[in-house]
CSV table of C-alpha atoms in Angstrom, one decimal:
chain,number,residue,atom,x,y,z
Y,141,MET,CA,44.8,-5.3,-0.7
Y,142,GLU,CA,48.8,-6.1,-0.9
Y,143,VAL,CA,50.0,-9.4,0.2
Y,144,ASN,CA,52.5,-7.9,2.4
Y,145,ASP,CA,50.3,-5.7,4.3
Y,146,LEU,CA,48.0,-8.7,4.8
Y,147,CYS,CA,50.7,-10.8,6.5
Y,148,ILE,CA,51.2,-7.9,9.1
Y,149,CYS,CA,47.3,-7.5,9.3
Y,150,ILE,CA,46.7,-11.2,10.2
Y,151,GLY,CA,49.0,-10.9,13.3
Y,152,GLY,CA,47.2,-7.7,14.2
Y,153,ALA,CA,43.7,-9.0,13.6
Y,154,VAL,CA,44.2,-11.6,16.4
Y,155,LYS,CA,45.1,-8.7,18.8
Y,156,PHE,CA,42.2,-6.6,17.7
Y,157,PHE,CA,39.6,-9.7,18.2
Y,158,GLN,CA,41.1,-10.0,21.7
Y,159,LYS,CA,40.5,-6.4,22.4
Y,160,THR,CA,36.9,-6.4,21.0
Y,161,HIS,CA,36.1,-9.4,23.1
Y,162,LYS,CA,36.8,-7.4,26.3
Y,163,TYR,CA,35.0,-4.5,24.9
Y,164,HIS,CA,31.8,-6.2,24.2
Y,165,HIS,CA,31.7,-7.9,27.7
Y,166,GLY,CA,31.9,-4.2,29.2
Y,167,LEU,CA,29.1,-3.0,27.0
Y,168,VAL,CA,26.7,-5.8,27.1
Y,169,ARG,CA,24.1,-4.3,29.6
Y,170,ASN,CA,24.1,-1.0,28.1
Y,171,ILE,CA,23.5,-2.2,24.6
Y,172,ALA,CA,20.4,-4.3,25.7
Y,173,ILE,CA,18.8,-1.3,27.1
Y,174,LEU,CA,19.6,0.7,24.1
Y,175,VAL,CA,18.2,-1.7,21.8
Y,176,LEU,CA,14.8,-2.1,24.0
Y,177,LEU,CA,14.5,1.7,23.8
Y,178,THR,CA,14.9,1.9,20.2
Y,179,PHE,CA,12.2,-0.7,19.6
Y,180,ALA,CA,9.7,1.3,21.7
Y,181,HIS,CA,10.6,4.2,19.7
Y,182,GLU,CA,10.1,2.4,16.5
Y,183,ALA,CA,6.7,1.2,17.4
Y,184,HIS,CA,5.5,4.9,16.9
Y,185,ALA,CA,7.4,5.5,13.7
Y,186,ALA,CA,6.3,4.7,10.4
Y,187,GLY,CA,9.7,2.8,9.8
Y,188,THR,CA,11.0,1.8,6.5
Y,189,PRO,CA,8.5,2.0,3.9
Y,190,ALA,CA,6.4,-1.3,3.2
Y,191,GLY,CA,7.5,-3.0,0.1
Y,192,THR,CA,10.9,-2.0,0.3
Y,193,LEU,CA,13.3,-4.7,-0.8
Y,194,ILE,CA,16.5,-5.0,1.1
Y,195,ASN,CA,19.3,-6.6,-0.8
Y,196,ASN,CA,22.5,-7.6,0.7
Y,197,ASN,CA,25.7,-9.4,-0.5
Y,198,ALA,CA,29.0,-10.0,0.9
Y,199,THR,CA,32.4,-9.9,-0.6
Y,200,VAL,CA,35.4,-11.8,0.2
Y,201,LYS,CA,39.1,-10.9,-0.5
Y,202,LEU,CA,41.7,-13.6,-0.4
Y,203,THR,CA,45.0,-14.9,-1.6
Y,204,ASP,CA,44.5,-17.8,-3.8
Y,205,GLY,CA,46.9,-20.9,-4.0
Y,206,ASN,CA,49.1,-19.1,-6.6
Y,207,ASN,CA,49.5,-16.1,-4.2
Y,208,ASN,CA,47.3,-14.1,-6.4
Y,209,PRO,CA,44.8,-11.7,-4.7
Y,210,LEU,CA,41.1,-12.6,-5.7
Y,211,THR,CA,37.8,-10.8,-4.8
Y,212,LEU,CA,34.6,-12.8,-4.8
Y,213,ASN,CA,31.0,-11.8,-4.3
Y,214,SER,CA,28.2,-13.9,-2.5
Y,215,ASN,CA,24.6,-14.3,-3.8
Y,216,VAL,CA,22.4,-11.4,-3.1
Y,217,SER,CA,19.9,-12.0,-0.2
Y,218,THR,CA,16.6,-10.1,-0.5
Y,219,VAL,CA,14.2,-9.3,2.4
Y,220,ARG,CA,10.9,-7.5,1.7
Y,221,VAL,CA,9.4,-4.9,4.2
Y,222,ASN,CA,6.1,-5.9,5.4
Y,223,GLU,CA,3.4,-3.2,5.8
Y,224,ILE,CA,2.3,-2.2,9.3
Y,225,LEU,CA,-1.3,-1.0,9.4
Y,226,ASP,CA,-1.9,1.6,12.2
Y,227,VAL,CA,-3.4,4.8,12.6
Y,228,GLN,CA,-3.8,7.5,15.3
Y,229,ILE,CA,-6.4,10.1,15.9
Y,230,VAL,CA,-6.2,13.4,18.3
Y,231,LYS,CA,-8.7,16.0,19.0
Y,232,ASN,CA,-7.6,19.4,17.9
Y,233,ASP,CA,-10.0,21.3,20.5
Y,234,SER,CA,-8.3,21.7,23.7
Y,235,THR,CA,-11.5,21.9,25.6
Y,236,TYR,CA,-15.1,21.2,24.9
Y,237,VAL,CA,-16.6,23.4,22.0
Y,238,THR,CA,-19.0,25.8,23.6
Y,239,VAL,CA,-22.6,25.7,22.1
Y,240,ASN,CA,-26.1,27.2,22.5
Y,241,THR,CA,-29.3,25.4,22.7
Y,242,PRO,CA,-30.5,25.0,19.9
Y,243,ASP,CA,-27.5,25.6,17.8
Y,244,SER,CA,-26.5,24.4,14.3
Y,245,ASN,CA,-23.3,23.2,12.5
Y,246,LYS,CA,-21.0,23.4,15.2
Y,247,LEU,CA,-17.5,21.7,14.7
Y,248,LEU,CA,-15.3,19.3,16.4
Y,249,SER,CA,-11.9,18.9,14.9
Y,250,PHE,CA,-9.7,16.0,14.8
Y,251,THR,CA,-6.5,14.9,13.2
Y,252,LEU,CA,-5.9,11.4,11.6
Y,253,THR,CA,-2.5,10.2,11.1
Y,254,ASN,CA,-1.2,7.1,9.2
Y,255,THR,CA,1.1,5.7,11.7
Y,256,GLY,CA,1.8,2.6,9.6
Y,257,ASN,CA,4.6,2.3,7.0
Y,258,GLY,CA,2.5,2.1,3.7
Y,259,PRO,CA,-0.1,4.1,2.1
Y,260,GLU,CA,-3.5,3.0,3.5
Y,261,LYS,CA,-7.2,3.7,3.2
Y,262,PHE,CA,-9.0,4.5,6.4
Y,263,ILE,CA,-12.8,4.0,7.1
Y,264,LEU,CA,-14.3,6.7,9.2
Y,265,SER,CA,-17.3,6.8,11.5
Y,266,ALA,CA,-18.7,9.1,14.2
Y,267,ASN,CA,-20.6,8.2,17.4
Y,268,THR,CA,-22.7,10.8,19.0
Y,269,ALA,CA,-24.8,8.5,21.3
Y,270,LEU,CA,-22.1,8.1,23.7
Y,271,GLY,CA,-22.8,7.6,27.5
Y,272,GLY,CA,-21.6,10.0,30.3
Y,273,ASP,CA,-23.4,13.1,28.9
Y,274,GLN,CA,-26.6,14.8,29.0
Y,275,PHE,CA,-27.5,15.1,25.5
Y,276,ASN,CA,-26.7,13.6,21.9
Y,277,PRO,CA,-25.5,15.9,19.2
Y,278,VAL,CA,-27.2,15.4,15.8
Y,279,LEU,CA,-24.4,14.6,13.4
Y,280,ILE,CA,-24.8,16.4,10.1
Y,281,HIS,CA,-21.5,15.5,8.3
Y,282,ILE,CA,-18.0,14.1,8.9
Y,283,VAL,CA,-16.0,16.4,6.7
Y,284,LEU,CA,-12.7,16.0,5.3
Y,285,ASP,CA,-10.2,19.1,5.2
Y,286,THR,CA,-9.8,18.7,1.7
Y,287,ASN,CA,-7.5,21.9,1.3
Y,288,GLY,CA,-5.4,21.0,4.2
Y,289,ASN,CA,-5.7,24.3,6.0
Y,290,GLY,CA,-7.0,23.0,9.1
Y,291,ILE,CA,-10.0,25.1,9.1
Y,292,TYR,CA,-13.5,24.1,7.9
Y,293,ASP,CA,-14.3,25.7,4.6
Y,294,ALA,CA,-17.9,24.8,3.5
Y,295,ALA,CA,-17.3,25.7,0.0
Y,296,THR,CA,-14.1,23.4,-0.6
Y,297,ASP,CA,-13.9,20.8,2.2
Y,298,THR,CA,-15.6,17.5,1.2
Y,299,ASN,CA,-18.3,15.7,3.1
Y,300,TYR,CA,-17.2,12.3,3.9
Y,301,SER,CA,-19.0,9.3,2.6
Y,302,SER,CA,-18.0,5.7,3.7
Y,303,GLY,CA,-17.2,3.7,0.8
Y,304,SER,CA,-16.8,6.4,-1.9
Y,305,ASN,CA,-14.1,9.0,-0.5
Y,306,ASP,CA,-12.3,7.1,2.1
Y,307,PRO,CA,-9.2,8.9,2.7
Y,308,ILE,CA,-5.8,7.3,1.6
Y,309,LEU,CA,-2.8,8.6,3.6
Y,310,ASN,CA,0.8,8.0,3.1
Y,311,PRO,CA,3.1,7.0,6.0
Y,312,ASN,CA,3.0,9.9,8.6
Y,313,GLN,CA,0.7,11.8,6.5
Y,314,SER,CA,-2.1,13.5,8.5
Y,315,LEU,CA,-5.6,14.8,7.6
Y,316,VAL,CA,-7.9,17.0,9.5
Y,317,VAL,CA,-11.3,15.7,9.9
Y,318,PHE,CA,-14.4,17.9,11.3
Y,319,LEU,CA,-17.5,16.5,12.8
Y,320,ILE,CA,-20.2,18.8,12.2
Y,321,SER,CA,-23.5,18.5,14.5
Y,322,ASP,CA,-26.5,20.3,15.3
Y,323,ILE,CA,-27.4,20.9,19.0
Y,324,PRO,CA,-30.9,20.3,20.3
Y,325,ALA,CA,-33.1,23.0,21.8
Y,326,GLY,CA,-34.2,22.9,25.5
Y,327,LEU,CA,-30.8,22.0,27.1
Y,328,ASN,CA,-29.6,23.5,30.3
Y,329,ASN,CA,-26.3,25.4,31.1
Y,330,GLY,CA,-23.5,23.0,31.4
Y,331,ASP,CA,-25.1,20.2,29.7
Y,332,LEU,CA,-22.7,18.2,27.8
Y,333,GLY,CA,-22.9,16.1,24.4
Y,334,LEU,CA,-20.0,14.0,23.5
Y,335,ALA,CA,-19.2,12.7,20.1
Y,336,SER,CA,-16.3,10.6,18.8
Y,337,LEU,CA,-14.5,9.8,15.6
Y,338,THR,CA,-13.2,6.4,14.5
Y,339,ALA,CA,-10.8,5.5,11.8
Y,340,THR,CA,-9.8,2.0,10.9
Y,341,ALA,CA,-7.3,0.8,8.2
Y,342,ALA,CA,-9.3,-0.7,5.2
Y,343,THR,CA,-6.7,-3.5,4.9
Y,344,GLY,CA,-7.8,-4.9,8.2
Y,345,SER,CA,-7.6,-4.1,11.9
Y,346,GLY,CA,-7.7,-6.3,15.1
Y,347,ALA,CA,-5.1,-7.7,17.6
Y,348,PRO,CA,-1.6,-6.4,17.1
Y,349,GLY,CA,0.2,-8.8,15.1
Y,350,THR,CA,-2.8,-10.0,13.1
Y,351,ARG,CA,-1.5,-10.8,9.4
Y,352,PHE,CA,-3.1,-10.4,6.0
Y,353,PRO,CA,-0.7,-12.3,3.9
Y,354,GLY,CA,0.0,-10.6,0.5
Y,355,ALA,CA,-2.4,-7.6,1.4
Y,356,GLY,CA,0.5,-5.3,1.9
Y,357,VAL,CA,2.4,-2.9,-0.5
Y,358,GLY,CA,4.2,-4.6,-3.3
Y,359,GLY,CA,2.9,-8.1,-2.4
Y,360,SER,CA,4.0,-7.7,1.4
Y,361,ASP,CA,2.1,-9.0,4.2
Y,362,ALA,CA,0.1,-6.6,6.0
Y,363,ILE,CA,0.4,-6.7,9.8
Y,364,VAL,CA,-1.7,-5.0,12.4
Y,365,GLY,CA,0.4,-2.7,14.5
Y,366,ALA,CA,0.7,-1.9,18.2
Y,367,ALA,CA,-2.4,0.4,18.0
Y,368,HIS,CA,-4.7,-2.3,16.6
Y,369,ALA,CA,-5.0,-0.3,13.2
Y,370,THR,CA,-8.0,1.6,14.6
Y,371,ALA,CA,-8.2,4.7,16.6
Y,372,THR,CA,-11.0,6.8,18.4
Y,373,SER,CA,-10.8,10.2,19.7
Y,374,GLN,CA,-13.5,11.9,21.7
Y,375,ASN,CA,-14.5,15.3,22.6
Y,376,GLY,CA,-17.8,17.1,23.2
Y,377,TYR,CA,-20.1,20.3,23.1
Y,378,ALA,CA,-20.7,22.0,26.3
Y,379,LEU,CA,-23.7,24.4,26.6
Y,380,ALA,CA,-22.7,27.6,27.6
Y,381,ILE,CA,-25.6,29.9,28.2
Y,382,VAL,CA,-25.1,33.3,29.5
Y,383,SER,CA,-27.9,35.2,31.5
Y,384,THR,CA,-27.9,38.8,32.4
Y,385,ALA,CA,-30.0,40.7,34.9
Y,386,LEU,CA,-29.9,44.5,35.5
Y,387,THR,CA,-31.6,45.8,38.7
Y,388,LYS,CA,-32.1,49.4,39.8
Y,389,THR,CA,-32.4,50.6,43.5
Y,390,GLN,CA,-32.7,54.1,45.0
Y,391,VAL,CA,-32.1,55.5,48.3
Y,392,ILE,CA,-33.1,59.0,49.1
Y,393,SER,CA,-31.3,61.2,51.7
Y,394,ASP,CA,-33.0,64.6,52.3
Y,395,PRO,CA,-31.5,67.7,54.0
Y,396,PHE,CA,-33.3,67.0,57.1
Y,397,GLY,CA,-31.8,63.6,57.9
Y,398,GLN,CA,-35.0,61.9,56.6
Y,399,ASN,CA,-35.5,60.0,53.3
Y,400,ASN,CA,-38.3,62.1,51.8
Y,401,PRO,CA,-38.2,63.1,48.2
Y,402,VAL,CA,-38.2,66.9,48.9
Y,403,VAL,CA,-36.2,69.7,47.0
Y,404,GLY,CA,-32.7,69.4,47.8
Y,405,ALA,CA,-32.8,65.6,48.5
Y,406,VAL,CA,-30.1,63.5,47.0
Y,407,ILE,CA,-31.0,60.3,45.3
Y,408,THR,CA,-28.5,57.6,45.2
Y,409,TYR,CA,-29.2,55.2,42.3
Y,410,THR,CA,-27.7,51.8,42.3
Y,411,LEU,CA,-27.6,49.6,39.1
Y,412,THR,CA,-26.5,46.0,39.5
Y,413,PHE,CA,-25.7,44.1,36.4
Y,414,ALA,CA,-25.4,40.4,37.2
Y,415,VAL,CA,-23.9,38.0,34.5
Y,416,SER,CA,-24.7,34.2,35.2
Y,417,GLY,CA,-24.3,31.0,33.6
Y,418,THR,CA,-21.2,30.2,31.4
Y,419,GLY,CA,-19.4,32.4,28.7
Y,420,ASN,CA,-18.9,35.8,27.9
Y,421,VAL,CA,-21.0,38.9,27.1
Y,422,THR,CA,-19.6,41.5,25.0
Y,423,ASN,CA,-20.1,45.2,24.3
Y,424,SER,CA,-22.1,45.6,27.5
Y,425,LEU,CA,-22.9,49.1,28.3
Y,426,ILE,CA,-24.9,50.6,31.1
Y,427,SER,CA,-26.7,53.7,30.5
Y,428,ASP,CA,-29.3,55.6,32.5
Y,429,SER,CA,-30.9,59.0,32.0
Y,430,ILE,CA,-31.1,61.8,34.5
Y,431,PRO,CA,-34.9,62.0,35.9
Y,432,ALA,CA,-36.8,65.1,35.0
Y,433,SER,CA,-36.8,67.7,37.8
Y,434,THR,CA,-33.3,66.4,39.1
Y,435,SER,CA,-29.8,67.3,38.2
Y,436,TYR,CA,-27.0,65.0,38.0
Y,437,VAL,CA,-24.3,65.3,41.1
Y,438,ALA,CA,-21.0,66.0,39.6
Y,439,GLY,CA,-18.2,63.4,40.2
Y,440,SER,CA,-20.8,60.9,41.8
Y,441,LEU,CA,-20.4,58.1,39.2
Y,442,THR,CA,-18.7,55.0,40.5
Y,443,LEU,CA,-18.1,51.4,39.2
Y,444,ASN,CA,-17.7,48.8,41.7
Y,445,GLY,CA,-17.0,51.4,44.5
Y,446,THR,CA,-14.3,53.3,42.3
Y,447,PRO,CA,-15.1,56.7,41.3
Y,448,LEU,CA,-15.2,57.5,37.5
Y,449,THR,CA,-14.7,60.9,36.0
Y,450,ASP,CA,-17.5,62.8,34.3
Y,451,VAL,CA,-15.7,63.5,31.3
Y,452,ALA,CA,-15.2,61.0,28.2
Y,453,ASP,CA,-11.7,59.5,28.9
Y,454,ALA,CA,-9.7,56.5,29.6
Y,455,ASP,CA,-11.9,55.3,32.4
Y,456,ALA,CA,-15.2,53.3,31.6
Y,457,GLY,CA,-17.9,55.9,32.5
Y,458,ARG,CA,-19.0,59.5,31.7
Y,459,PHE,CA,-21.8,62.0,32.3
Y,460,THR,CA,-23.4,62.7,28.7
Y,461,GLY,CA,-25.2,65.7,29.8
Y,462,THR,CA,-28.6,63.9,30.0
Y,463,GLY,CA,-27.5,60.8,31.5
Y,464,ILE,CA,-24.6,58.3,32.6
Y,465,GLU,CA,-22.9,55.7,30.6
Y,466,VAL,CA,-20.5,53.0,31.9
Y,467,SER,CA,-18.9,50.8,29.1
Y,468,LEU,CA,-18.1,47.3,30.7
Y,469,GLY,CA,-16.7,45.7,27.5
Y,470,ILE,CA,-16.2,41.9,27.8
Y,471,LEU,CA,-17.5,40.3,30.9
Y,472,THR,CA,-16.9,36.5,31.9
Y,473,ALA,CA,-19.7,34.8,33.7
Y,474,PRO,CA,-20.3,34.7,36.6
Y,475,THR,CA,-19.8,38.3,37.6
Y,476,THR,CA,-21.6,41.2,39.2
Y,477,GLN,CA,-20.9,44.8,38.1
Y,478,ILE,CA,-22.3,47.6,40.4
Y,479,VAL,CA,-22.7,51.3,39.2
Y,480,THR,CA,-23.8,54.1,41.3
Y,481,PHE,CA,-24.5,57.9,40.8
Y,482,LYS,CA,-26.4,60.6,42.4
Y,483,VAL,CA,-28.9,63.1,41.6
Y,484,ILE,CA,-30.4,66.0,43.4
Y,485,ILE,CA,-34.0,67.0,43.3
Y,486,ASN,CA,-34.6,70.4,42.0
M,241,MET,CA,31.9,-28.0,-9.9
M,242,PHE,CA,32.1,-25.6,-12.6
M,243,PHE,CA,28.5,-25.8,-13.2
M,244,LYS,CA,27.7,-25.1,-9.6
M,245,LYS,CA,29.9,-22.0,-9.5
M,246,HIS,CA,28.1,-20.9,-12.6
M,247,ALA,CA,24.7,-21.4,-11.1
M,248,VAL,CA,25.8,-19.5,-8.0
M,249,SER,CA,27.0,-16.5,-10.0
M,250,LEU,CA,24.0,-16.3,-12.1
M,251,LEU,CA,21.8,-16.6,-9.1
M,252,ALA,CA,23.4,-13.7,-7.6
M,253,GLY,CA,23.1,-11.7,-10.8
M,254,LEU,CA,26.8,-11.2,-10.9
M,255,VAL,CA,29.0,-12.2,-13.7
M,256,LEU,CA,32.3,-12.9,-12.2
M,257,PHE,CA,34.3,-13.8,-15.5
M,258,TRP,CA,37.4,-14.9,-13.7
M,259,SER,CA,35.4,-17.3,-11.5
M,260,CYS,CA,34.9,-19.4,-14.8
M,261,GLY,CA,38.6,-19.4,-15.7
M,262,ALA,CA,41.9,-20.5,-14.2
M,263,HIS,CA,41.2,-19.2,-10.8
M,264,ALA,CA,37.8,-21.0,-10.3
M,265,ALA,CA,39.3,-24.0,-8.7
M,266,ASP,CA,41.1,-21.8,-6.1
M,267,SER,CA,38.2,-19.8,-4.8
M,268,LEU,CA,36.0,-19.7,-2.0
M,269,GLN,CA,32.3,-19.9,-2.4
M,270,LEU,CA,30.5,-17.4,-0.4
M,271,THR,CA,26.8,-17.5,0.3
M,272,ASN,CA,24.7,-15.0,2.2
M,273,GLU,CA,21.4,-15.9,4.0
M,274,VAL,CA,19.2,-13.8,6.1
M,275,PHE,CA,17.1,-15.2,9.1
M,276,GLN,CA,14.6,-14.0,11.7
M,277,GLU,CA,13.5,-15.5,15.0
M,278,ILE,CA,9.8,-16.5,15.2
M,279,GLU,CA,7.9,-18.3,18.1
M,280,VAL,CA,6.5,-21.5,17.2
M,281,LYS,CA,3.8,-23.0,19.2
M,282,ALA,CA,4.1,-26.9,19.7
M,283,ALA,CA,1.4,-29.3,20.0
M,284,ASP,CA,1.8,-29.3,23.7
M,285,GLY,CA,1.5,-25.5,23.9
M,286,LYS,CA,5.0,-24.7,24.7
M,287,VAL,CA,6.3,-21.9,22.6
M,288,GLU,CA,9.8,-22.3,21.0
M,289,LYS,CA,11.8,-19.9,19.3
M,290,LYS,CA,13.0,-20.9,16.0
M,291,MET,CA,15.3,-19.2,13.3
M,292,VAL,CA,13.5,-19.2,9.8
M,293,PRO,CA,14.6,-17.6,6.6
M,294,ALA,CA,13.4,-13.9,6.5
M,295,ALA,CA,11.8,-13.3,3.2
M,296,LYS,CA,9.3,-10.5,4.8
M,297,VAL,CA,9.9,-8.6,7.9
M,298,VAL,CA,8.2,-5.7,9.6
M,299,PRO,CA,10.2,-2.6,10.8
M,300,GLY,CA,11.6,-3.1,14.2
M,301,THR,CA,12.4,-6.9,13.4
M,302,GLU,CA,16.0,-8.1,14.4
M,303,VAL,CA,17.4,-10.2,11.5
M,304,LEU,CA,20.4,-12.4,11.4
M,305,TYR,CA,22.7,-12.2,8.3
M,306,VAL,CA,24.7,-15.6,8.0
M,307,ILE,CA,27.6,-15.7,5.7
M,308,THR,CA,28.9,-19.0,4.8
M,309,TYR,CA,32.3,-19.5,3.2
M,310,LYS,CA,33.5,-22.7,1.8
M,311,ASN,CA,36.8,-23.5,0.0
M,312,VAL,CA,35.7,-25.2,-3.1
M,313,GLY,CA,39.0,-25.5,-4.6
M,314,ASP,CA,42.1,-27.6,-4.1
M,315,LYS,CA,44.4,-25.0,-2.6
M,316,PRO,CA,44.3,-23.2,0.7
M,317,ALA,CA,42.8,-19.7,0.6
M,318,ASP,CA,44.8,-17.3,2.7
M,319,GLN,CA,44.4,-13.8,4.0
M,320,VAL,CA,40.7,-14.1,3.8
M,321,ALA,CA,38.7,-11.0,4.5
M,322,ILE,CA,34.9,-10.8,4.3
M,323,THR,CA,33.2,-7.8,4.1
M,324,ASN,CA,29.4,-7.1,4.3
M,325,PRO,CA,27.8,-3.7,4.1
M,326,VAL,CA,25.0,-3.0,6.6
M,327,PRO,CA,22.1,-2.1,4.3
M,328,LYS,CA,20.8,1.4,4.8
M,329,GLU,CA,17.3,0.2,6.0
M,330,LEU,CA,19.0,-1.6,8.9
M,331,GLU,CA,20.8,-0.9,12.1
M,332,TYR,CA,23.7,-3.0,13.2
M,333,ILE,CA,23.3,-4.7,16.6
M,334,ILE,CA,26.5,-5.3,18.5
M,335,GLU,CA,26.5,-9.1,19.2
M,336,PRO,CA,26.3,-9.6,23.0
M,337,LYS,CA,27.6,-13.2,22.7
M,338,THR,CA,30.8,-12.3,21.0
M,339,GLN,CA,32.8,-15.3,19.6
M,340,THR,CA,36.4,-14.3,19.3
M,341,GLU,CA,37.0,-16.1,16.1
M,342,THR,CA,34.2,-14.2,14.0
M,343,ALA,CA,34.0,-11.0,15.8
M,344,PRO,CA,33.9,-8.4,13.0
M,345,GLU,CA,36.0,-5.2,12.7
M,346,LEU,CA,33.5,-2.2,12.2
M,347,SER,CA,33.5,0.7,9.8
M,348,VAL,CA,31.4,3.9,10.1
M,349,ASP,CA,32.7,5.6,6.9
M,350,GLY,CA,31.5,3.3,4.2
M,351,GLY,CA,34.2,0.8,4.4
M,352,LYS,CA,37.2,3.0,4.0
M,353,SER,CA,38.5,2.3,7.6
M,354,TYR,CA,37.8,-0.3,10.2
M,355,GLY,CA,38.3,-0.5,13.9
M,356,GLU,CA,36.8,-1.0,17.3
M,357,LEU,CA,33.7,1.0,17.6
M,358,SER,CA,34.8,2.7,20.8
M,359,ARG,CA,37.7,4.4,18.9
M,360,LEU,CA,35.5,5.3,15.9
M,361,LYS,CA,34.1,8.9,15.4
M,362,VAL,CA,31.7,10.4,13.2
M,363,THR,CA,30.3,13.7,12.3
M,364,GLY,CA,26.8,14.2,13.9
M,365,SER,CA,24.0,16.0,12.2
M,366,ASP,CA,24.8,19.1,14.2
M,367,GLY,CA,28.3,19.1,12.4
M,368,LYS,CA,30.2,18.2,15.6
M,369,ILE,CA,32.4,15.1,15.8
M,370,ARG,CA,30.9,12.5,18.3
M,371,ALA,CA,31.8,9.0,19.3
M,372,ALA,CA,30.3,6.5,16.8
M,373,GLN,CA,27.4,4.2,17.9
M,374,ALA,CA,26.2,0.8,16.6
M,375,SER,CA,23.7,2.5,14.3
M,376,ASP,CA,26.4,4.3,12.5
M,377,VAL,CA,28.1,1.2,11.4
M,378,THR,CA,28.1,1.1,7.7
M,379,HIS,CA,30.3,-2.0,6.9
M,380,LEU,CA,31.5,-5.1,8.9
M,381,ARG,CA,34.9,-6.9,7.9
M,382,TRP,CA,36.0,-10.4,9.4
M,383,ARG,CA,39.4,-11.3,8.9
M,384,LEU,CA,40.1,-14.8,9.3
M,385,ARG,CA,43.2,-15.8,11.4
M,386,SER,CA,44.1,-18.8,9.5
M,387,ALA,CA,44.0,-20.0,5.8
M,388,VAL,CA,40.8,-21.7,4.6
M,389,LYS,CA,41.9,-25.3,3.6
M,390,PRO,CA,40.4,-27.0,0.6
M,391,GLY,CA,37.0,-28.4,1.7
M,392,GLU,CA,36.9,-26.3,4.6
M,393,LYS,CA,33.7,-24.4,5.6
M,394,GLY,CA,32.9,-21.7,8.2
M,395,THR,CA,30.4,-18.9,8.8
M,396,VAL,CA,30.3,-15.3,10.2
M,397,SER,CA,27.3,-13.5,11.1
M,398,PHE,CA,25.6,-10.3,12.3
M,399,HIS,CA,22.4,-9.0,13.6
M,400,ALA,CA,20.7,-6.0,12.5
M,401,ARG,CA,17.3,-4.4,13.1
M,402,LEU,CA,14.9,-3.0,10.3
M,403,LYS,CA,14.3,0.6,10.9
């Protein structure tokens, strides 16, 4: 810094300070709000890694008594970043997982995230004896998604064993964890079995702000974060039992306006396919053969009142030459599908 | 006095050769301390806020850096300008209670230039130039209006929050 420049600067500096003063007054409120928002945001982020050493030193430039420029440094102050212990668990299944009764090896998927700022070991536990449901799933394993693909791979993913393979996660690192349960027999459609997964920081948990001196990374203190360093997420298994019933009725209409099964009488068959309960039925196909001594009435096939052509084409039905077929594909309960066709008595 | 200077320099891990020489008697002594505010519960249950040295802090904590200058020589120090970088793990907080005497000039370009924050601009992550914010501040500079007389002592300070 040139001495001549500095002489001008000093005068200028006074002006500058006055301006700054005004400026600050105008902004005080906005700044206060900004700071609060920033803090709220920081509570969820991992923040500066635990154990980081923040060094700072000041420098002074001056003109000494002999009119020589001089630069001096201060000492270095050091702040160590403490470790925040925190964890988050979210369920990955958007709805209850549908199961049958009995059923086996049914998965619930969760994602565990280290929301602290240091590497941390987490202790996992599951609870399948929760209230507010109709049955208790039978826990088989807690499984760690070891290969990190988010999908349960029986051959690769590791069964969790508390105290032996507790997962260690870096700040912001996530791990998918599966609960695998069996479902008891004898349950009813719609029954619910809840299950939860809990993860707790191994270093410690409890009220936010609880301090574990020296237990953090690099000799820092470990401090429980806003989420108590423990987290639980819950989901459940819902019984989805589909029942189907097919009924057949007939109406005879003879040429004399009566209902007698005489030659020339037309029989209208009605096939009613009812799907009840919860869930889907797939590949449903209704077929019926034309009775002996009768002939199919061409063009008489209908599905839910809509005529179907006899040829095999884009519509759902056809006449095979010996009977009728109507392909219903995937049906979601509850639904009722009605197929009708006519035959004439020879 | 010589020994004291030595001790300070060594503590700082800085070897300031000329501070041991002819200029030593003319120099300012500069110390840098960092504090945090804690709540202390008194015997009567009353909670008081107290500033204590910040050795360990958690992310989100506001800290106060206090830089003390003292003329330990026998001649005045003139055109004194104290600079301090904002450590990258910290975010500068504009001081609401501005003291005219010690308000710093701000830099958002690593200390190349200084000015009022409202007049400073930075290139955002999207490549566009935008108005600078407190979080963009990289360096602070305090230019003292008058010479520091022998024996005179003063402080400048700033608040910052650990990211």
